[in-house]
Coordinates of N, CA and C in Angstrom, one line a residue:
X9 N 0.9 -1.2 0.0 CA 0.0 0.0 0.0 C 0.9 1.2 0.0
X10 N 0.7 2.2 -0.9 CA 1.5 3.4 -1.0 C 1.4 4.3 0.2
X11 N 2.5 4.9 0.6 CA 2.4 5.8 1.8 C 1.6 7.0 1.5
X12 N 0.7 7.4 2.4 CA -0.1 8.6 2.2 C 0.7 9.8 2.6
X13 N 0.9 10.7 1.7 CA 1.7 11.9 2.0 C 0.9 13.0 2.7
X14 N 1.6 13.9 3.3 CA 0.9 15.1 3.9 C 0.1 15.9 2.9
X15 N 0.7 16.0 1.7 CA 0.0 16.7 0.6 C -1.3 16.0 0.2
X16 N -1.3 14.7 0.2 CA -2.5 13.9 -0.1 C -3.6 14.2 0.9
X17 N -3.1 14.2 2.2 CA -4.1 14.4 3.3 C -4.6 15.8 3.2
X18 N -3.8 16.8 2.9 CA -4.2 18.2 2.8 C -5.2 18.4 1.7
X19 N -4.9 17.8 0.5 CA -5.7 17.9 -0.7 C -7.1 17.3 -0.5
X20 N -7.1 16.2 0.2 CA -8.4 15.5 0.5 C -9.3 16.3 1.4
X21 N -8.7 16.9 2.4 CA -9.4 17.8 3.3 C -9.9 19.0 2.6
X22 N -9.1 19.5 1.7 CA -9.5 20.7 0.9 C -10.7 20.3 0.0
X23 N -10.7 19.1 -0.6 CA -11.8 18.7 -1.4 C -13.1 18.6 -0.6
X24 N -13.0 18.1 0.6 CA -14.2 18.0 1.5 C -14.7 19.4 1.8
X25 N -13.8 20.3 2.2 CA -14.2 21.7 2.6 C -14.8 22.4 1.4
X26 N -14.2 22.3 0.3 CA -14.7 23.0 -0.9 C -16.1 22.5 -1.2
X27 N -16.4 21.2 -1.1 CA -17.7 20.7 -1.3 C -18.7 21.2 -0.3
X28 N -18.2 21.4 1.0 CA -19.1 21.9 2.0 C -19.4 23.4 1.8
X29 N -18.5 24.1 1.2 CA -18.7 25.5 0.9 C -19.8 25.6 -0.2
X30 N -19.7 24.7 -1.2 CA -20.8 24.7 -2.2 C -22.1 24.4 -1.7
X31 N -22.2 23.5 -0.7 CA -23.5 23.1 -0.1 C -24.0 24.3 0.7
X32 N -23.1 25.0 1.4 CA -23.5 26.1 2.3 C -24.1 27.3 1.4
X33 N -23.7 27.3 0.2 CA -24.3 28.3 -0.7 C -25.7 28.0 -1.2
X34 N -26.1 26.8 -1.0 CA -27.4 26.3 -1.4 C -28.4 26.2 -0.3
X35 N -27.9 26.0 0.9 CA -28.8 25.9 2.0 C -28.2 26.4 3.3
X36 N -29.0 26.8 4.3 CA -28.5 27.3 5.5 C -27.5 26.4 6.2
X37 N -26.4 27.0 6.8 CA -25.4 26.1 7.4 C -26.0 25.2 8.5
X38 N -27.0 25.7 9.3 CA -27.5 24.9 10.4 C -28.2 23.6 9.9
X39 N -28.6 23.6 8.6 CA -29.3 22.4 8.0 C -28.4 21.5 7.2
X40 N -27.1 21.9 7.0 CA -26.2 21.1 6.2 C -25.8 19.9 7.1
X41 N -25.8 18.7 6.4 CA -25.4 17.5 7.1 C -24.2 16.8 6.4
X42 N -23.6 15.9 7.1 CA -22.5 15.1 6.5 C -22.9 14.4 5.2
X43 N -24.2 14.0 5.2 CA -24.7 13.3 4.0 C -24.7 14.3 2.8
X44 N -25.0 15.5 3.0 CA -25.0 16.5 1.9 C -23.6 16.6 1.4
X45 N -22.6 16.7 2.3 CA -21.2 16.8 1.8 C -20.7 15.6 1.1
X46 N -21.2 14.4 1.6 CA -20.8 13.2 0.9 C -21.3 13.2 -0.6
X47 N -22.5 13.6 -0.7 CA -23.1 13.6 -2.1 C -22.4 14.6 -3.0
X48 N -22.0 15.8 -2.4 CA -21.4 16.8 -3.2 C -20.0 16.5 -3.6
X49 N -19.2 15.9 -2.7 CA -17.8 15.7 -3.0 C -17.4 14.3 -3.6
X50 N -18.4 13.4 -3.4 CA -18.1 12.1 -4.0 C -17.2 11.2 -3.2
X51 N -16.8 11.6 -2.0 CA -16.0 10.7 -1.2 C -17.0 10.0 -0.3
X52 N -16.6 8.7 0.0 CA -17.5 7.9 0.9 C -17.7 8.5 2.2
X53 N -18.8 8.1 2.9 CA -19.1 8.6 4.2 C -17.9 8.3 5.2
X54 N -17.4 7.0 5.1 CA -16.3 6.6 5.9 C -15.1 7.4 5.6
X55 N -14.9 7.8 4.4 CA -13.7 8.6 4.0 C -13.8 9.9 4.6
X56 N -15.0 10.6 4.6 CA -15.1 11.9 5.2 C -14.9 11.8 6.7
X57 N -15.4 10.8 7.4 CA -15.3 10.7 8.8 C -13.9 10.4 9.2
X58 N -13.0 10.0 8.3 CA -11.6 9.8 8.6 C -11.0 11.2 8.9
X59 N -11.5 12.2 8.2 CA -10.9 13.6 8.3 C -11.7 14.5 9.3
X60 N -13.0 14.3 9.4 CA -13.9 15.2 10.2 C -14.9 14.3 11.0
X61 N -15.0 14.6 12.3 CA -15.9 13.8 13.1 C -17.4 14.2 12.9
X62 N -17.6 15.5 12.5 CA -19.0 15.9 12.3 C -19.0 17.2 11.4
X63 N -20.2 17.6 11.1 CA -20.3 18.8 10.2 C -19.8 20.1 10.9
X64 N -19.9 20.2 12.2 CA -19.4 21.4 12.8 C -17.9 21.5 12.6
X65 N -17.1 20.4 12.7 CA -15.7 20.5 12.4 C -15.4 21.0 11.0
X66 N -16.2 20.6 10.1 CA -16.1 21.1 8.7 C -16.3 22.6 8.6
X67 N -17.4 23.1 9.3 CA -17.7 24.5 9.3 C -16.5 25.3 9.9
X68 N -15.9 24.8 11.0 CA -14.8 25.4 11.6 C -13.6 25.5 10.6
X69 N -13.4 24.4 9.9 CA -12.3 24.3 9.0 C -12.5 25.3 7.8
X70 N -13.7 25.5 7.4 CA -14.0 26.5 6.3 C -13.4 27.9 6.8
X71 N -13.8 28.3 8.0 CA -13.4 29.6 8.4 C -11.9 29.6 8.7
X72 N -11.3 28.5 9.2 CA -9.9 28.5 9.5 C -9.1 28.6 8.2
X73 N -9.5 27.8 7.2 CA -8.8 27.8 5.9 C -8.9 29.2 5.2
X74 N -10.0 29.8 5.3 CA -10.2 31.2 4.7 C -9.3 32.1 5.4
X75 N -9.2 32.1 6.7 CA -8.3 33.0 7.5 C -6.9 32.7 7.1
X76 N -6.4 31.5 7.0 CA -5.1 31.2 6.6 C -4.7 31.7 5.2
X77 N -5.7 31.6 4.3 CA -5.4 32.1 3.0 C -5.3 33.6 2.9
X78 N -6.1 34.3 3.7 CA -6.0 35.7 3.8 C -4.7 36.2 4.4
X79 N -4.2 35.4 5.4 CA -3.0 35.8 6.1 C -1.7 35.4 5.3
X80 N -1.8 34.5 4.3 CA -0.7 34.0 3.6 C 0.0 35.2 2.9
X81 N 1.3 35.3 3.1 CA 2.1 36.4 2.5 C 2.0 37.7 3.4
X82 N 1.2 37.7 4.5 CA 1.1 38.9 5.3 C 1.5 38.5 6.7
X83 N 2.7 38.0 6.9 CA 3.1 37.5 8.2 C 3.3 38.7 9.2
X84 N 2.5 38.6 10.3 CA 2.5 39.7 11.2 C 3.8 39.7 12.0
X85 N 4.5 38.6 12.2 CA 5.7 38.5 12.9 C 6.8 39.5 12.3
X86 N 6.8 39.5 11.0 CA 7.8 40.3 10.4 C 7.6 41.8 10.7
X87 N 6.4 42.2 10.9 CA 6.1 43.6 11.2 C 6.7 43.9 12.6
X88 N 6.4 43.1 13.6 CA 6.9 43.3 15.0 C 8.4 43.2 15.1
X89 N 9.0 42.5 14.2 CA 10.5 42.3 14.2 C 11.2 43.2 13.3
X90 N 10.5 44.2 12.7 CA 11.1 45.0 11.7 C 12.1 46.1 12.2
X91 N 12.0 46.4 13.5 CA 12.9 47.4 14.1 C 12.5 48.8 13.8
X92 N 11.3 49.0 13.2 CA 10.8 50.3 12.8 C 10.3 51.0 14.1
X93 N 10.0 52.3 14.0 CA 9.5 53.1 15.2 C 8.2 52.4 15.7
X94 N 8.0 52.4 17.0 CA 6.8 51.7 17.6 C 5.5 52.2 17.0
X95 N 5.3 53.4 16.7 CA 4.0 53.9 16.2 C 3.7 53.3 14.8
X96 N 4.7 53.1 14.0 CA 4.6 52.5 12.7 C 4.2 51.0 12.8
X97 N 4.9 50.4 13.7 CA 4.7 48.9 13.9 C 3.2 48.7 14.4
X98 N 2.8 49.5 15.4 CA 1.4 49.3 15.9 C 0.4 49.6 14.8
X99 N 0.6 50.7 14.0 CA -0.3 51.0 13.0 C -0.4 49.9 11.9
X100 N 0.7 49.5 11.4 CA 0.7 48.5 10.4 C 0.2 47.1 10.8
X101 N 0.5 46.7 12.0 CA 0.1 45.4 12.5 C -1.4 45.4 12.7
X102 N -1.9 46.5 13.3 CA -3.4 46.6 13.6 C -4.2 46.7 12.3
X103 N -3.7 47.4 11.3 CA -4.4 47.5 10.1 C -4.4 46.2 9.3
X104 N -3.3 45.5 9.4 CA -3.2 44.1 8.8 C -4.3 43.2 9.4
X105 N -4.5 43.2 10.7 CA -5.5 42.5 11.3 C -6.9 42.9 10.8
X106 N -7.1 44.2 10.6 CA -8.3 44.7 10.1 C -8.6 44.3 8.7
X107 N -7.6 44.3 7.8 CA -7.7 43.9 6.4 C -8.1 42.4 6.4
X108 N -7.5 41.6 7.2 CA -7.8 40.2 7.3 C -9.2 40.0 7.7
X109 N -9.7 40.7 8.7 CA -11.1 40.6 9.1 C -12.0 41.0 8.0
X110 N -11.7 42.1 7.3 CA -12.6 42.5 6.2 C -12.7 41.5 5.1
X111 N -11.5 40.9 4.7 CA -11.5 39.9 3.7 C -12.3 38.6 4.1
X112 N -12.2 38.2 5.3 CA -12.9 37.1 5.8 C -14.4 37.3 5.8
X113 N -14.8 38.5 6.3 CA -16.3 38.8 6.3 C -16.8 39.0 4.9
X114 N -16.1 39.6 4.0 CA -16.5 39.9 2.7 C -16.8 38.6 1.9
X115 N -16.0 37.6 2.2 CA -16.1 36.3 1.5 C -17.1 35.4 2.1
X116 N -17.2 35.4 3.5 CA -18.0 34.4 4.2 C -19.0 35.1 5.1
X117 N -19.5 36.3 4.8 CA -20.4 37.0 5.7 C -21.7 36.1 6.1
X118 N -22.3 35.6 5.0 CA -23.6 34.9 5.3 C -23.3 33.6 6.1
X119 N -22.2 32.9 5.8 CA -21.9 31.7 6.6 C -21.6 32.1 8.1
X120 N -20.9 33.2 8.3 CA -20.5 33.7 9.6 C -21.8 34.0 10.4
X121 N -22.7 34.7 9.7 CA -24.0 35.0 10.3 C -24.7 33.7 10.8
X122 N -24.7 32.7 10.0 CA -25.4 31.5 10.3 C -24.7 30.8 11.5
X123 N -23.3 30.8 11.5 CA -22.6 30.2 12.6 C -22.9 30.9 13.9
X124 N -23.0 32.3 13.8 CA -23.4 33.0 15.0 C -24.7 32.6 15.5
X125 N -25.7 32.4 14.6 CA -27.0 32.0 15.0 C -27.0 30.6 15.7
X126 N -26.1 29.7 15.1 CA -26.0 28.4 15.8 C -25.4 28.6 17.2
X127 N -24.4 29.5 17.3 CA -23.8 29.7 18.6 C -24.8 30.2 19.6
X128 N -25.7 31.1 19.2 CA -26.7 31.6 20.1 C -27.7 30.6 20.5
X129 N -28.1 29.7 19.6 CA -29.1 28.7 19.9 C -28.6 27.4 20.4
X130 N -27.4 27.1 19.9 CA -26.8 25.8 20.4 C -25.3 26.1 20.7
X131 N -25.0 26.7 21.8 CA -23.6 27.2 22.1 C -22.6 26.1 22.1
X132 N -23.0 24.9 22.5 CA -22.0 23.8 22.6 C -21.6 23.3 21.2
X133 N -22.4 23.5 20.2 CA -22.1 23.1 18.8 C -20.9 23.8 18.3
X134 N -20.9 25.1 18.5 CA -19.8 25.9 17.9 C -18.7 26.3 18.8
X135 N -18.5 25.5 19.9 CA -17.5 25.8 20.8 C -16.1 25.9 20.2
X136 N -15.9 25.1 19.2 CA -14.6 25.1 18.5 C -14.4 26.4 17.7
X137 N -15.4 27.0 17.2 CA -15.3 28.3 16.6 C -14.8 29.4 17.6
X138 N -15.5 29.4 18.7 CA -15.1 30.3 19.8 C -13.7 30.1 20.2
X139 N -13.3 28.8 20.4 CA -12.0 28.5 20.8 C -10.9 29.0 19.8
X140 N -11.2 28.8 18.5 CA -10.3 29.2 17.5 C -10.1 30.7 17.5
X141 N -11.2 31.4 17.6 CA -11.2 32.9 17.7 C -10.4 33.4 18.9
X142 N -10.6 32.7 20.0 CA -9.9 33.1 21.2 C -8.4 32.8 21.1
X143 N -8.0 31.7 20.4 CA -6.6 31.4 20.2 C -6.0 32.5 19.3
X144 N -6.7 32.9 18.3 CA -6.1 33.9 17.4 C -5.9 35.2 18.1
X145 N -6.9 35.6 19.0 CA -6.8 36.8 19.8 C -5.6 36.7 20.7
X146 N -5.5 35.6 21.4 CA -4.4 35.4 22.4 C -3.0 35.5 21.7
X147 N -2.9 35.0 20.5 CA -1.7 35.0 19.8 C -1.3 36.5 19.4
X148 N -2.3 37.2 19.0 CA -2.0 38.6 18.6 C -1.7 39.4 19.9
X149 N -2.5 39.2 20.9 CA -2.2 40.0 22.2 C -0.8 39.6 22.8
X150 N -0.4 38.3 22.6 CA 0.9 37.9 23.1 C 2.0 38.7 22.4
X151 N 1.8 38.9 21.1 CA 2.8 39.6 20.3 C 2.9 41.1 20.7
X152 N 1.7 41.7 20.9 CA 1.6 43.1 21.4 C 2.2 43.2 22.8
X153 N 2.0 42.2 23.7 CA 2.5 42.3 25.0 C 4.0 42.3 25.0
X154 N 4.6 41.4 24.3 CA 6.1 41.3 24.2 C 6.6 42.5 23.6
X155 N 5.9 43.1 22.6 CA 6.4 44.3 21.9 C 6.4 45.5 22.9
X156 N 5.3 45.6 23.7 CA 5.3 46.7 24.7 C 6.4 46.6 25.7
X157 N 6.6 45.3 26.2 CA 7.6 45.1 27.2 C 9.0 45.5 26.7
X158 N 9.3 45.1 25.5 CA 10.6 45.4 24.9 C 10.8 46.9 24.7
X159 N 9.7 47.6 24.2 CA 9.9 49.0 23.9 C 9.8 49.9 25.2
X160 N 9.2 49.4 26.2 CA 9.3 50.1 27.5 C 10.7 50.0 28.0
X161 N 11.3 48.8 27.8 CA 12.7 48.6 28.3 C 13.7 49.5 27.6
X162 N 13.4 49.8 26.3 CA 14.4 50.6 25.6 C 14.0 52.1 25.6
X163 N 12.9 52.4 26.3 CA 12.5 53.8 26.4 C 11.7 54.4 25.3
X164 N 11.3 53.6 24.3 CA 10.5 54.2 23.2 C 9.0 54.0 23.5
X165 N 8.6 53.3 24.5 CA 7.2 53.3 24.9 C 7.1 53.6 26.4
X166 N 6.0 54.3 26.8 CA 5.8 54.6 28.2 C 5.3 53.4 29.0
X167 N 5.7 53.4 30.2 CA 5.3 52.3 31.1 C 4.3 52.8 32.2
X168 N 3.7 54.0 31.9 CA 2.8 54.6 33.0 C 1.4 54.0 33.0
X169 N 1.0 53.3 32.0 CA -0.3 52.7 32.0 C -0.1 51.2 32.0
X170 N -0.9 50.5 32.8 CA -0.7 49.1 33.0 C -0.8 48.4 31.6
X171 N 0.1 47.5 31.3 CA 0.1 46.7 30.1 C -1.2 45.9 30.0
X172 N -1.7 45.4 31.1 CA -2.9 44.6 31.1 C -4.1 45.4 30.7
X173 N -4.1 46.7 31.1 CA -5.2 47.6 30.7 C -5.2 47.8 29.2
X174 N -4.0 48.0 28.7 CA -3.9 48.3 27.3 C -4.3 47.0 26.5
X175 N -3.9 45.8 26.9 CA -4.3 44.6 26.2 C -5.8 44.4 26.4
X176 N -6.4 44.7 27.5 CA -7.9 44.6 27.7 C -8.6 45.5 26.7
X177 N -8.1 46.8 26.6 CA -8.7 47.7 25.6 C -8.6 47.1 24.2
X178 N -7.5 46.6 23.8 CA -7.3 46.0 22.5 C -8.3 44.9 22.2
X179 N -8.3 43.9 23.2 CA -9.1 42.7 23.0 C -10.6 43.1 23.0
X180 N -11.1 44.0 23.9 CA -12.5 44.4 23.9 C -12.9 45.1 22.6
X181 N -12.0 45.9 22.1 CA -12.3 46.7 20.9 C -12.3 45.8 19.7
X182 N -11.3 44.9 19.6 CA -11.3 44.0 18.4 C -12.6 43.1 18.4
X183 N -13.0 42.7 19.6 CA -14.3 41.9 19.7 C -15.5 42.7 19.2
X184 N -15.5 44.0 19.6 CA -16.6 44.9 19.1 C -16.5 45.2 17.6
X185 N -15.2 45.3 17.1 CA -15.1 45.5 15.6 C -15.6 44.3 14.9
X186 N -15.3 43.1 15.4 CA -15.8 41.9 14.7 C -17.3 41.9 14.6
X187 N -18.0 42.3 15.7 CA -19.5 42.4 15.7 C -19.9 43.5 14.7
X188 N -19.2 44.6 14.7 CA -19.6 45.7 13.8 C -19.5 45.3 12.4
X189 N -18.5 44.6 11.9 CA -18.4 44.3 10.5 C -19.3 43.1 10.2
X190 N -19.7 42.3 11.2 CA -20.7 41.3 11.0 C -22.1 41.9 10.7
X191 N -22.4 42.9 11.5 CA -23.7 43.6 11.4 C -23.5 45.1 11.1
X192 N -23.2 45.4 9.8 CA -22.8 46.8 9.5 C -23.9 47.8 9.6
X193 N -25.1 47.4 9.5 CA -26.2 48.4 9.7 C -26.3 48.9 11.1
X194 N -26.1 48.0 12.0 CA -26.1 48.4 13.5 C -24.9 49.2 13.8
X195 N -23.8 48.9 13.1 CA -22.5 49.6 13.4 C -22.7 51.1 12.9
X196 N -23.3 51.3 11.7 CA -23.4 52.6 11.2 C -24.3 53.5 12.1
X197 N -25.3 52.9 12.7 CA -26.1 53.7 13.7 C -25.3 54.1 14.9
X198 N -24.5 53.2 15.4 CA -23.6 53.5 16.5 C -22.6 54.6 16.2
X199 N -22.1 54.5 15.0 CA -21.1 55.5 14.5 C -21.7 56.9 14.5
X200 N -23.0 56.9 13.9 CA -23.7 58.2 13.8 C -23.9 58.8 15.2
X201 N -24.2 58.0 16.2 CA -24.4 58.5 17.5 C -23.2 59.3 18.1
X202 N -22.0 58.9 17.6 CA -20.8 59.7 18.1 C -20.3 60.6 17.1
X203 N -21.0 60.8 16.0 CA -20.6 61.8 15.0 C -19.6 61.3 14.0
X204 N -19.5 60.0 13.8 CA -18.6 59.5 12.8 C -19.4 59.0 11.6
X205 N -19.3 59.6 10.5 CA -20.2 59.2 9.4 C -19.4 58.8 8.1
X206 N -18.1 58.9 8.2 CA -17.3 58.5 7.0 C -17.2 57.1 6.7
X207 N -17.2 56.7 5.5 CA -17.2 55.2 5.1 C -15.9 54.5 5.7
X208 N -14.8 55.3 5.9 CA -13.6 54.7 6.4 C -13.8 54.0 7.8
X209 N -14.9 54.5 8.5 CA -15.1 53.9 9.8 C -16.0 52.7 9.8
X210 N -16.4 52.3 8.6 CA -17.3 51.1 8.5 C -16.6 49.8 8.2
X211 N -15.3 49.9 8.0 CA -14.5 48.7 7.7 C -13.7 48.3 8.9
X212 N -13.3 47.0 9.0 CA -12.5 46.6 10.1 C -11.1 47.3 10.1
X213 N -10.6 47.5 8.8 CA -9.3 48.1 8.7 C -9.4 49.6 9.2
X214 N -10.5 50.3 8.9 CA -10.6 51.6 9.3 C -10.8 51.7 10.8
X215 N -11.5 50.8 11.4 CA -11.7 50.8 12.9 C -10.4 50.4 13.6
X216 N -9.7 49.5 13.0 CA -8.4 49.1 13.6 C -7.4 50.3 13.5
X217 N -7.5 51.1 12.5 CA -6.6 52.3 12.4 C -6.9 53.2 13.6
X218 N -8.2 53.4 13.9 CA -8.6 54.3 15.0 C -8.0 53.7 16.3
X219 N -8.2 52.4 16.5 CA -7.7 51.8 17.7 C -6.2 51.9 17.8
X220 N -5.5 51.7 16.7 CA -4.0 51.9 16.6 C -3.6 53.3 17.0
X221 N -4.3 54.3 16.5 CA -4.0 55.7 16.9 C -4.1 55.9 18.4
X222 N -5.2 55.3 19.0 CA -5.4 55.5 20.4 C -4.3 54.8 21.2
X223 N -3.9 53.6 20.8 CA -2.8 52.9 21.5 C -1.5 53.6 21.4
X224 N -1.2 54.2 20.2 CA 0.0 54.9 20.0 C 0.0 56.1 20.9
X225 N -1.1 56.9 21.0 CA -1.1 58.0 21.9 C -0.9 57.6 23.4
X226 N -1.4 56.4 23.7 CA -1.3 56.0 25.1 C 0.1 55.5 25.5
X227 N 0.8 54.9 24.6 CA 2.0 54.2 25.0 C 3.3 54.7 24.3
X228 N 3.2 55.4 23.2 CA 4.4 55.7 22.4 C 5.0 57.1 22.8
X229 N 6.3 57.1 23.1 CA 7.0 58.3 23.3 C 7.3 59.0 22.0
X230 N 7.0 60.3 21.8 CA 7.3 60.9 20.5 C 8.8 60.7 20.1
X231 N 9.0 60.6 18.8 CA 10.3 60.4 18.3 C 11.4 61.3 18.9
X232 N 11.0 62.6 18.9 CA 12.0 63.6 19.4 C 12.4 63.4 20.8
X233 N 11.6 62.7 21.6 CA 11.9 62.5 23.0 C 12.4 61.2 23.3
X234 N 12.4 60.3 22.3 CA 12.8 58.9 22.6 C 14.3 58.9 22.8
X235 N 14.7 58.0 23.7 CA 16.2 57.9 23.9 C 16.9 57.1 22.8

């Protein structure tokens, strides 16, 4: 029996996920079954269960693969390790996260809406989605945390505000931005309440730019005063 390569395994999973995406375009995600995916992709039921235990794992994989595709070629680590001024690093990294969020929601908005509905009605079903989202948030916050620590040490960032408070602000705001781009009509009403009517504030990238500007003002020492 020939050895199954990693590429074969990856391609087979991709075939299943692509079939599930086609099915999700024809019917609501909450009603999609493993049998639907079997019929669409032509792989036996046993073959699909070798890769995925249930339909929820496939839905999680759809979002995960979309996120990875959008991130490809946009490695955030290189931004934090670039050695550029802190304000530029914060601005570029935050806006990259925003662009990634915009791309994800633009491609999969209806599916994300349906997954949110499943989370509200059957929270245990979509626990893996929440877990993945939390992991991504923790990874980004970890990079920001290390960045703040190193720049406080070299004098280019202020240490007067608790790092934990800064990270809490970032996490809470990113969560709110995610909800805003998921439900843009609600977000526009909230923006109007505070006098922000420009289209640049209705995208995740635009909102992350605002957050970055606030963080820069809170922690960055102006270039002329930096040691």
